[in-house]
Amino acid sequence: QVRLVESGGGLVQPGGSLRLSCAASGTIFTIMGWYRQAPEKQRELVATVSTNGSTNYLDSVKGRFTISRDNAKRTVYLQMNSLEPEDTAVYYCYVRSFSQRDYWGQGTQVTVSS
């Protein structure tokens, strides 16, 4: 069984910071990361981190967001700094198992507004 529990979303002013956490259970994951979906927009990959620590980022968040994982805790984090209104979206935790199965969290709302 795989369960993903997300936390850390909320309302923040432009320029502020949030840290998202996603605790996963059930197995070891080759890829852990975050997607986001804004109203009337397609879901897009924000950041991923692989088992060996390799990372990929959406161009618009490079230098502002940092993804990391704690394998012992089976948790992935997304530190979001210098947040902009354009970052407003529902953020979804994503993991892929060694058996190539994909799992999604329920989503957590991030709103960047004055």
Tab-separated table of N, CA, C and O in Angstrom:
chain	number	residue	atom	x	y	z
A	1	GLN	N	0.836	-1.173	0.000
A	1	GLN	CA	0.000	0.000	0.000
A	1	GLN	C	0.883	1.239	0.000
A	1	GLN	O	1.931	1.266	0.640
A	2	VAL	N	0.456	2.236	-0.741
A	2	VAL	CA	1.171	3.499	-0.834
A	2	VAL	C	0.234	4.618	-0.407
A	2	VAL	O	-0.873	4.752	-0.940
A	3	ARG	N	0.682	5.393	0.529
A	3	ARG	CA	-0.057	6.557	0.982
A	3	ARG	C	0.840	7.779	0.928
A	3	ARG	O	2.001	7.717	1.319
A	4	LEU	N	0.305	8.876	0.437
A	4	LEU	CA	1.018	10.131	0.354
A	4	LEU	C	0.275	11.169	1.173
A	4	LEU	O	-0.913	11.404	0.943
A	5	VAL	N	0.966	11.774	2.114
A	5	VAL	CA	0.375	12.779	2.980
A	5	VAL	C	1.124	14.089	2.786
A	5	VAL	O	2.310	14.189	3.120
A	6	GLU	N	0.437	15.093	2.258
A	6	GLU	CA	1.029	16.377	1.962
A	6	GLU	C	0.711	17.391	3.056
A	6	GLU	O	-0.346	17.336	3.677
A	7	SER	N	1.611	18.341	3.220
A	7	SER	CA	1.389	19.416	4.171
A	7	SER	C	2.227	20.621	3.772
A	7	SER	O	3.162	20.503	2.977
A	8	GLY	N	1.899	21.772	4.322
A	8	GLY	CA	2.709	22.960	4.142
A	8	GLY	C	2.118	24.038	3.255
A	8	GLY	O	2.678	25.138	3.169
A	9	GLY	N	1.021	23.750	2.590
A	9	GLY	CA	0.404	24.755	1.751
A	9	GLY	C	-0.254	25.848	2.578
A	9	GLY	O	-0.418	25.729	3.790
A	10	GLY	N	-0.625	26.924	1.898
A	10	GLY	CA	-1.278	28.015	2.585
A	10	GLY	C	-1.227	29.296	1.797
A	10	GLY	O	-0.925	29.312	0.601
A	11	LEU	N	-1.526	30.382	2.485
A	11	LEU	CA	-1.530	31.721	1.903
A	11	LEU	C	-0.269	32.457	2.319
A	11	LEU	O	0.082	32.485	3.504
A	12	VAL	N	0.398	33.070	1.349
A	12	VAL	CA	1.621	33.808	1.622
A	12	VAL	C	1.679	35.037	0.733
A	12	VAL	O	1.136	35.037	-0.376
A	13	GLN	N	2.325	36.081	1.219
A	13	GLN	CA	2.487	37.294	0.431
A	13	GLN	C	3.571	37.126	-0.621
A	13	GLN	O	4.477	36.296	-0.466
A	14	PRO	N	3.499	37.889	-1.702
A	14	PRO	CA	4.582	37.848	-2.686
A	14	PRO	C	5.932	38.093	-2.025
A	14	PRO	O	6.068	38.972	-1.173
A	15	GLY	N	6.909	37.309	-2.426
A	15	GLY	CA	8.229	37.389	-1.821
A	15	GLY	C	8.412	36.493	-0.620
A	15	GLY	O	9.542	36.333	-0.138
A	16	GLY	N	7.341	35.902	-0.147
A	16	GLY	CA	7.402	35.036	1.008
A	16	GLY	C	7.842	33.632	0.670
A	16	GLY	O	8.173	33.317	-0.473
A	17	SER	N	7.812	32.776	1.685
A	17	SER	CA	8.293	31.409	1.543
A	17	SER	C	7.311	30.415	2.138
A	17	SER	O	6.578	30.720	3.075
A	18	LEU	N	7.322	29.225	1.587
A	18	LEU	CA	6.599	28.091	2.112
A	18	LEU	C	7.437	26.843	1.901
A	18	LEU	O	8.246	26.788	0.977
A	19	ARG	N	7.220	25.856	2.742
A	19	ARG	CA	7.854	24.562	2.552
A	19	ARG	C	6.792	23.483	2.521
A	19	ARG	O	6.047	23.302	3.487
A	20	LEU	N	6.731	22.773	1.412
A	20	LEU	CA	5.819	21.659	1.270
A	20	LEU	C	6.511	20.362	1.658
A	20	LEU	O	7.697	20.170	1.376
A	21	SER	N	5.762	19.490	2.283
A	21	SER	CA	6.267	18.178	2.649
A	21	SER	C	5.310	17.113	2.153
A	21	SER	O	4.098	17.312	2.138
A	22	CYS	N	5.863	15.992	1.759
A	22	CYS	CA	5.060	14.852	1.343
A	22	CYS	C	5.682	13.597	1.922
A	22	CYS	O	6.800	13.226	1.553
A	23	ALA	N	4.975	12.974	2.826
A	23	ALA	CA	5.426	11.738	3.451
A	23	ALA	C	4.773	10.560	2.754
A	23	ALA	O	3.543	10.478	2.686
A	24	ALA	N	5.592	9.671	2.236
A	24	ALA	CA	5.109	8.513	1.496
A	24	ALA	C	5.404	7.237	2.257
A	24	ALA	O	6.351	7.157	3.038
A	25	SER	N	4.600	6.241	2.006
A	25	SER	CA	4.786	4.951	2.648
A	25	SER	C	4.565	3.834	1.646
A	25	SER	O	3.905	4.027	0.619
A	26	GLY	N	5.107	2.673	1.958
A	26	GLY	CA	4.832	1.483	1.165
A	26	GLY	C	6.023	0.890	0.446
A	26	GLY	O	6.114	-0.331	0.310
A	27	THR	N	6.948	1.729	-0.021
A	27	THR	CA	8.089	1.224	-0.773
A	27	THR	C	9.135	2.322	-0.921
A	27	THR	O	8.973	3.424	-0.393
A	28	ILE	N	10.202	2.003	-1.643
A	28	ILE	CA	11.207	2.995	-2.019
A	28	ILE	C	10.847	3.508	-3.403
A	28	ILE	O	10.419	2.746	-4.269
A	29	PHE	N	11.051	4.789	-3.622
A	29	PHE	CA	10.624	5.417	-4.860
A	29	PHE	C	11.814	5.911	-5.669
A	29	PHE	O	12.731	6.536	-5.140
A	30	THR	N	11.768	5.636	-6.967
A	30	THR	CA	12.842	6.097	-7.840
A	30	THR	C	12.792	7.602	-8.035
A	30	THR	O	13.825	8.260	-8.122
A	31	ILE	N	11.608	8.133	-8.127
A	31	ILE	CA	11.410	9.559	-8.331
A	31	ILE	C	10.395	10.081	-7.334
A	31	ILE	O	9.355	9.462	-7.112
A	32	MET	N	10.692	11.208	-6.745
A	32	MET	CA	9.754	11.912	-5.896
A	32	MET	C	9.755	13.364	-6.338
A	32	MET	O	10.799	13.906	-6.698
A	33	GLY	N	8.587	13.983	-6.319
A	33	GLY	CA	8.554	15.361	-6.747
A	33	GLY	C	7.199	16.008	-6.598
A	33	GLY	O	6.319	15.504	-5.893
A	34	TRP	N	7.074	17.138	-7.277
A	34	TRP	CA	5.879	17.950	-7.175
A	34	TRP	C	5.439	18.435	-8.542
A	34	TRP	O	6.266	18.843	-9.373
A	35	TYR	N	4.150	18.378	-8.776
A	35	TYR	CA	3.496	19.006	-9.896
A	35	TYR	C	2.566	20.085	-9.358
A	35	TYR	O	2.267	20.119	-8.159
A	36	ARG	N	2.111	20.953	-10.235
A	36	ARG	CA	1.142	21.945	-9.821
A	36	ARG	C	0.150	22.203	-10.945
A	36	ARG	O	0.448	21.998	-12.122
A	37	GLN	N	-1.020	22.664	-10.562
A	37	GLN	CA	-2.049	22.979	-11.523
A	37	GLN	C	-2.794	24.229	-11.068
A	37	GLN	O	-3.406	24.236	-10.005
A	38	ALA	N	-2.709	25.258	-11.878
A	38	ALA	CA	-3.424	26.497	-11.626
A	38	ALA	C	-4.786	26.439	-12.302
A	38	ALA	O	-5.000	25.640	-13.227
A	39	PRO	N	-5.728	27.270	-11.863
A	39	PRO	CA	-7.056	27.267	-12.487
A	39	PRO	C	-6.974	27.470	-13.988
A	39	PRO	O	-6.252	28.343	-14.475
A	40	GLU	N	-7.673	26.641	-14.712
A	40	GLU	CA	-7.747	26.710	-16.168
A	40	GLU	C	-6.390	26.535	-16.840
A	40	GLU	O	-6.199	26.961	-17.975
A	41	LYS	N	-5.460	25.900	-16.145
A	41	LYS	CA	-4.151	25.616	-16.697
A	41	LYS	C	-3.894	24.110	-16.656
A	41	LYS	O	-4.518	23.374	-15.891
A	42	GLN	N	-2.965	23.663	-17.483
A	42	GLN	CA	-2.567	22.269	-17.457
A	42	GLN	C	-1.649	21.995	-16.277
A	42	GLN	O	-0.928	22.878	-15.810
A	43	ARG	N	-1.691	20.768	-15.806
A	43	ARG	CA	-0.778	20.380	-14.751
A	43	ARG	C	0.648	20.349	-15.297
A	43	ARG	O	0.896	19.850	-16.402
A	44	GLU	N	1.584	20.894	-14.535
A	44	GLU	CA	2.964	20.962	-14.978
A	44	GLU	C	3.908	20.457	-13.899
A	44	GLU	O	3.638	20.599	-12.705
A	45	LEU	N	5.006	19.887	-14.346
A	45	LEU	CA	6.027	19.418	-13.420
A	45	LEU	C	6.772	20.610	-12.847
A	45	LEU	O	7.233	21.475	-13.589
A	46	VAL	N	6.899	20.639	-11.533
A	46	VAL	CA	7.607	21.717	-10.858
A	46	VAL	C	9.043	21.306	-10.550
A	46	VAL	O	9.989	22.022	-10.881
A	47	ALA	N	9.198	20.172	-9.910
A	47	ALA	CA	10.528	19.702	-9.536
A	47	ALA	C	10.470	18.228	-9.197
A	47	ALA	O	9.469	17.746	-8.670
A	48	THR	N	11.549	17.523	-9.493
A	48	THR	CA	11.680	16.123	-9.113
A	48	THR	C	13.078	15.865	-8.584
A	48	THR	O	14.026	16.583	-8.910
A	49	VAL	N	13.187	14.832	-7.783
A	49	VAL	CA	14.476	14.376	-7.296
A	49	VAL	C	14.496	12.851	-7.388
A	49	VAL	O	13.537	12.180	-6.990
A	50	SER	N	15.568	12.303	-7.939
A	50	SER	CA	15.695	10.871	-8.109
A	50	SER	C	16.374	10.245	-6.900
A	50	SER	O	16.784	10.936	-5.964
A	51	THR	N	16.512	8.918	-6.949
A	51	THR	CA	17.091	8.183	-5.827
A	51	THR	C	18.496	8.660	-5.487
A	51	THR	O	18.858	8.754	-4.309
A	52	ASN	N	19.285	8.964	-6.515
A	52	ASN	CA	20.669	9.377	-6.288
A	52	ASN	C	20.824	10.870	-6.031
A	52	ASN	O	21.945	11.366	-5.933
A	53	GLY	N	19.717	11.582	-5.953
A	53	GLY	CA	19.765	12.995	-5.646
A	53	GLY	C	19.726	13.932	-6.828
A	53	GLY	O	19.726	15.157	-6.639
A	54	SER	N	19.698	13.405	-8.034
A	54	SER	CA	19.605	14.261	-9.213
A	54	SER	C	18.274	14.988	-9.229
A	54	SER	O	17.237	14.410	-8.911
A	55	THR	N	18.306	16.249	-9.625
A	55	THR	CA	17.107	17.075	-9.589
A	55	THR	C	16.803	17.679	-10.948
A	55	THR	O	17.694	17.878	-11.780
A	56	ASN	N	15.540	17.969	-11.151
A	56	ASN	CA	15.076	18.700	-12.315
A	56	ASN	C	14.055	19.725	-11.855
A	56	ASN	O	13.245	19.450	-10.963
A	57	TYR	N	14.094	20.892	-12.487
A	57	TYR	CA	13.202	21.982	-12.109
A	57	TYR	C	12.550	22.597	-13.328
A	57	TYR	O	13.151	22.694	-14.407
A	58	LEU	N	11.325	23.046	-13.128
A	58	LEU	CA	10.686	23.913	-14.094
A	58	LEU	C	11.510	25.193	-14.210
A	58	LEU	O	11.961	25.747	-13.200
A	59	ASP	N	11.719	25.675	-15.426
A	59	ASP	CA	12.583	26.832	-15.626
A	59	ASP	C	12.163	28.031	-14.777
A	59	ASP	O	13.012	28.743	-14.226
A	60	SER	N	10.884	28.259	-14.646
A	60	SER	CA	10.408	29.442	-13.957
A	60	SER	C	10.625	29.404	-12.444
A	60	SER	O	10.466	30.431	-11.780
A	61	VAL	N	10.980	28.254	-11.892
A	61	VAL	CA	11.202	28.163	-10.450
A	61	VAL	C	12.667	27.976	-10.099
A	61	VAL	O	13.020	27.971	-8.909
A	62	LYS	N	13.529	27.846	-11.087
A	62	LYS	CA	14.949	27.668	-10.823
A	62	LYS	C	15.500	28.860	-10.058
A	62	LYS	O	15.228	30.009	-10.388
A	63	GLY	N	16.267	28.569	-9.036
A	63	GLY	CA	16.827	29.615	-8.197
A	63	GLY	C	15.923	30.055	-7.076
A	63	GLY	O	16.369	30.757	-6.165
A	64	ARG	N	14.661	29.659	-7.121
A	64	ARG	CA	13.710	30.021	-6.079
A	64	ARG	C	13.231	28.819	-5.273
A	64	ARG	O	13.005	28.935	-4.072
A	65	PHE	N	13.063	27.694	-5.947
A	65	PHE	CA	12.586	26.477	-5.291
A	65	PHE	C	13.728	25.483	-5.142
A	65	PHE	O	14.610	25.398	-6.003
A	66	THR	N	13.684	24.716	-4.073
A	66	THR	CA	14.662	23.669	-3.843
A	66	THR	C	13.945	22.400	-3.411
A	66	THR	O	13.177	22.421	-2.446
A	67	ILE	N	14.199	21.311	-4.126
A	67	ILE	CA	13.598	20.032	-3.776
A	67	ILE	C	14.636	19.161	-3.093
A	67	ILE	O	15.822	19.200	-3.430
A	68	SER	N	14.194	18.389	-2.127
A	68	SER	CA	15.076	17.471	-1.423
A	68	SER	C	14.262	16.286	-0.930
A	68	SER	O	13.032	16.336	-0.897
A	69	ARG	N	14.965	15.218	-0.561
A	69	ARG	CA	14.275	14.043	-0.051
A	69	ARG	C	15.057	13.430	1.100
A	69	ARG	O	16.288	13.490	1.143
A	70	ASP	N	14.325	12.853	2.002
A	70	ASP	CA	14.883	12.123	3.124
A	70	ASP	C	14.427	10.681	2.947
A	70	ASP	O	13.271	10.353	3.209
A	71	ASN	N	15.325	9.830	2.492
A	71	ASN	CA	14.949	8.452	2.183
A	71	ASN	C	14.560	7.664	3.424
A	71	ASN	O	13.701	6.784	3.354
A	72	ALA	N	15.198	7.954	4.537
A	72	ALA	CA	14.858	7.255	5.766
A	72	ALA	C	13.425	7.543	6.179
A	72	ALA	O	12.722	6.659	6.670
A	73	LYS	N	13.002	8.777	5.981
A	73	LYS	CA	11.639	9.167	6.323
A	73	LYS	C	10.675	9.012	5.158
A	73	LYS	O	9.468	9.222	5.329
A	74	ARG	N	11.201	8.652	3.988
A	74	ARG	CA	10.400	8.553	2.769
A	74	ARG	C	9.590	9.828	2.556
A	74	ARG	O	8.387	9.787	2.268
A	75	THR	N	10.262	10.939	2.680
A	75	THR	CA	9.627	12.240	2.589
A	75	THR	C	10.350	13.108	1.573
A	75	THR	O	11.580	13.121	1.517
A	76	VAL	N	9.577	13.821	0.778
A	76	VAL	CA	10.118	14.782	-0.167
A	76	VAL	C	9.662	16.170	0.246
A	76	VAL	O	8.516	16.357	0.685
A	77	TYR	N	10.563	17.141	0.105
A	77	TYR	CA	10.287	18.509	0.495
A	77	TYR	C	10.438	19.432	-0.703
A	77	TYR	O	11.236	19.188	-1.602
A	78	LEU	N	9.684	20.495	-0.683
A	78	LEU	CA	9.851	21.554	-1.663
A	78	LEU	C	9.897	22.879	-0.924
A	78	LEU	O	8.876	23.352	-0.425
A	79	GLN	N	11.095	23.446	-0.839
A	79	GLN	CA	11.271	24.761	-0.246
A	79	GLN	C	11.039	25.802	-1.318
A	79	GLN	O	11.733	25.814	-2.336
A	80	MET	N	10.073	26.665	-1.099
A	80	MET	CA	9.688	27.663	-2.081
A	80	MET	C	9.962	29.047	-1.506
A	80	MET	O	9.337	29.453	-0.529
A	81	ASN	N	10.897	29.749	-2.122
A	81	ASN	CA	11.254	31.098	-1.719
A	81	ASN	C	10.900	32.086	-2.823
A	81	ASN	O	10.690	31.709	-3.973
A	82	SER	N	10.867	33.354	-2.457
A	82	SER	CA	10.564	34.417	-3.420
A	82	SER	C	9.316	34.101	-4.223
A	82	SER	O	9.290	34.227	-5.451
A	83	LEU	N	8.284	33.697	-3.533
A	83	LEU	CA	7.061	33.283	-4.202
A	83	LEU	C	6.402	34.440	-4.943
A	83	LEU	O	6.437	35.590	-4.490
A	84	GLU	N	5.822	34.116	-6.067
A	84	GLU	CA	5.159	35.076	-6.930
A	84	GLU	C	3.697	34.685	-7.108
A	84	GLU	O	3.348	33.513	-6.957
A	85	PRO	N	2.834	35.645	-7.441
A	85	PRO	CA	1.434	35.292	-7.682
A	85	PRO	C	1.259	34.192	-8.721
A	85	PRO	O	0.319	33.397	-8.620
A	86	GLU	N	2.166	34.138	-9.677
A	86	GLU	CA	2.102	33.111	-10.711
A	86	GLU	C	2.345	31.710	-10.172
A	86	GLU	O	2.084	30.722	-10.869
A	87	ASP	N	2.850	31.604	-8.956
A	87	ASP	CA	3.052	30.306	-8.332
A	87	ASP	C	1.777	29.749	-7.709
A	87	ASP	O	1.765	28.607	-7.250
A	88	THR	N	0.732	30.544	-7.671
A	88	THR	CA	-0.528	30.101	-7.090
A	88	THR	C	-1.073	28.906	-7.856
A	88	THR	O	-1.250	28.966	-9.074
A	89	ALA	N	-1.329	27.830	-7.146
A	89	ALA	CA	-1.793	26.601	-7.773
A	89	ALA	C	-2.049	25.558	-6.694
A	89	ALA	O	-1.682	25.746	-5.527
A	90	VAL	N	-2.659	24.472	-7.097
A	90	VAL	CA	-2.704	23.289	-6.261
A	90	VAL	C	-1.455	22.478	-6.564
A	90	VAL	O	-1.175	22.170	-7.726
A	91	TYR	N	-0.714	22.155	-5.534
A	91	TYR	CA	0.523	21.407	-5.685
A	91	TYR	C	0.284	19.951	-5.301
A	91	TYR	O	-0.263	19.664	-4.237
A	92	TYR	N	0.711	19.043	-6.178
A	92	TYR	CA	0.489	17.620	-5.991
A	92	TYR	C	1.815	16.889	-5.815
A	92	TYR	O	2.714	17.022	-6.642
A	93	CYS	N	1.906	16.132	-4.767
A	93	CYS	CA	3.047	15.254	-4.583
A	93	CYS	C	2.964	14.102	-5.579
A	93	CYS	O	1.879	13.571	-5.833
A	94	TYR	N	4.104	13.719	-6.120
A	94	TYR	CA	4.180	12.642	-7.104
A	94	TYR	C	5.350	11.728	-6.767
A	94	TYR	O	6.451	12.199	-6.469
A	95	VAL	N	5.106	10.433	-6.821
A	95	VAL	CA	6.179	9.465	-6.630
A	95	VAL	C	6.043	8.344	-7.651
A	95	VAL	O	4.943	8.023	-8.100
A	96	ARG	N	7.184	7.774	-8.013
A	96	ARG	CA	7.214	6.618	-8.900
A	96	ARG	C	8.001	5.508	-8.229
A	96	ARG	O	9.140	5.716	-7.788
A	97	SER	N	7.415	4.324	-8.163
A	97	SER	CA	8.056	3.193	-7.524
A	97	SER	C	9.007	2.495	-8.479
A	97	SER	O	9.010	2.748	-9.689
A	98	PHE	N	9.828	1.594	-7.934
A	98	PHE	CA	10.734	0.810	-8.769
A	98	PHE	C	9.982	-0.092	-9.729
A	98	PHE	O	10.525	-0.476	-10.767
A	99	SER	N	8.753	-0.431	-9.410
A	99	SER	CA	7.918	-1.216	-10.300
A	99	SER	C	7.210	-0.354	-11.343
A	99	SER	O	6.343	-0.846	-12.064
A	100	GLN	N	7.582	0.908	-11.429
A	100	GLN	CA	7.081	1.854	-12.434
A	100	GLN	C	5.615	2.215	-12.241
A	100	GLN	O	4.910	2.520	-13.208
A	101	ARG	N	5.170	2.182	-11.028
A	101	ARG	CA	3.835	2.651	-10.710
A	101	ARG	C	3.889	4.084	-10.196
A	101	ARG	O	4.784	4.441	-9.430
A	102	ASP	N	2.951	4.888	-10.625
A	102	ASP	CA	2.878	6.291	-10.244
A	102	ASP	C	1.789	6.513	-9.209
A	102	ASP	O	0.709	5.923	-9.282
A	103	TYR	N	2.083	7.390	-8.269
A	103	TYR	CA	1.131	7.708	-7.215
A	103	TYR	C	1.071	9.216	-7.033
A	103	TYR	O	2.070	9.918	-7.183
A	104	TRP	N	-0.110	9.689	-6.685
A	104	TRP	CA	-0.349	11.114	-6.537
A	104	TRP	C	-0.967	11.435	-5.188
A	104	TRP	O	-1.812	10.703	-4.678
A	105	GLY	N	-0.544	12.553	-4.625
A	105	GLY	CA	-1.179	13.053	-3.429
A	105	GLY	C	-2.494	13.731	-3.751
A	105	GLY	O	-2.865	13.906	-4.921
A	106	GLN	N	-3.204	14.123	-2.712
A	106	GLN	CA	-4.512	14.739	-2.909
A	106	GLN	C	-4.420	16.199	-3.326
A	106	GLN	O	-5.410	16.771	-3.794
A	107	GLY	N	-3.261	16.803	-3.167
A	107	GLY	CA	-3.049	18.192	-3.526
A	107	GLY	C	-3.161	19.120	-2.338
A	107	GLY	O	-3.985	18.919	-1.446
A	108	THR	N	-2.322	20.147	-2.331
A	108	THR	CA	-2.364	21.173	-1.298
A	108	THR	C	-2.320	22.543	-1.965
A	108	THR	O	-1.542	22.778	-2.883
A	109	GLN	N	-3.176	23.434	-1.508
A	109	GLN	CA	-3.319	24.745	-2.137
A	109	GLN	C	-2.209	25.686	-1.691
A	109	GLN	O	-1.939	25.830	-0.494
A	110	VAL	N	-1.589	26.335	-2.659
A	110	VAL	CA	-0.636	27.410	-2.409
A	110	VAL	C	-1.179	28.671	-3.062
A	110	VAL	O	-1.415	28.695	-4.273
A	111	THR	N	-1.390	29.699	-2.265
A	111	THR	CA	-1.903	30.961	-2.771
A	111	THR	C	-0.934	32.069	-2.420
A	111	THR	O	-0.604	32.267	-1.246
A	112	VAL	N	-0.479	32.788	-3.430
A	112	VAL	CA	0.456	33.894	-3.252
A	112	VAL	C	-0.284	35.176	-3.611
A	112	VAL	O	-0.586	35.421	-4.781
A	113	SER	N	-0.572	35.976	-2.611
A	113	SER	CA	-1.382	37.165	-2.824
A	113	SER	C	-1.184	38.144	-1.683
A	113	SER	O	-0.897	37.757	-0.552
A	114	SER	N	-1.352	39.427	-1.992
A	114	SER	CA	-1.335	40.459	-0.968
A	114	SER	C	-2.689	40.581	-0.299
A	114	SER	O	-2.835	41.220	0.714
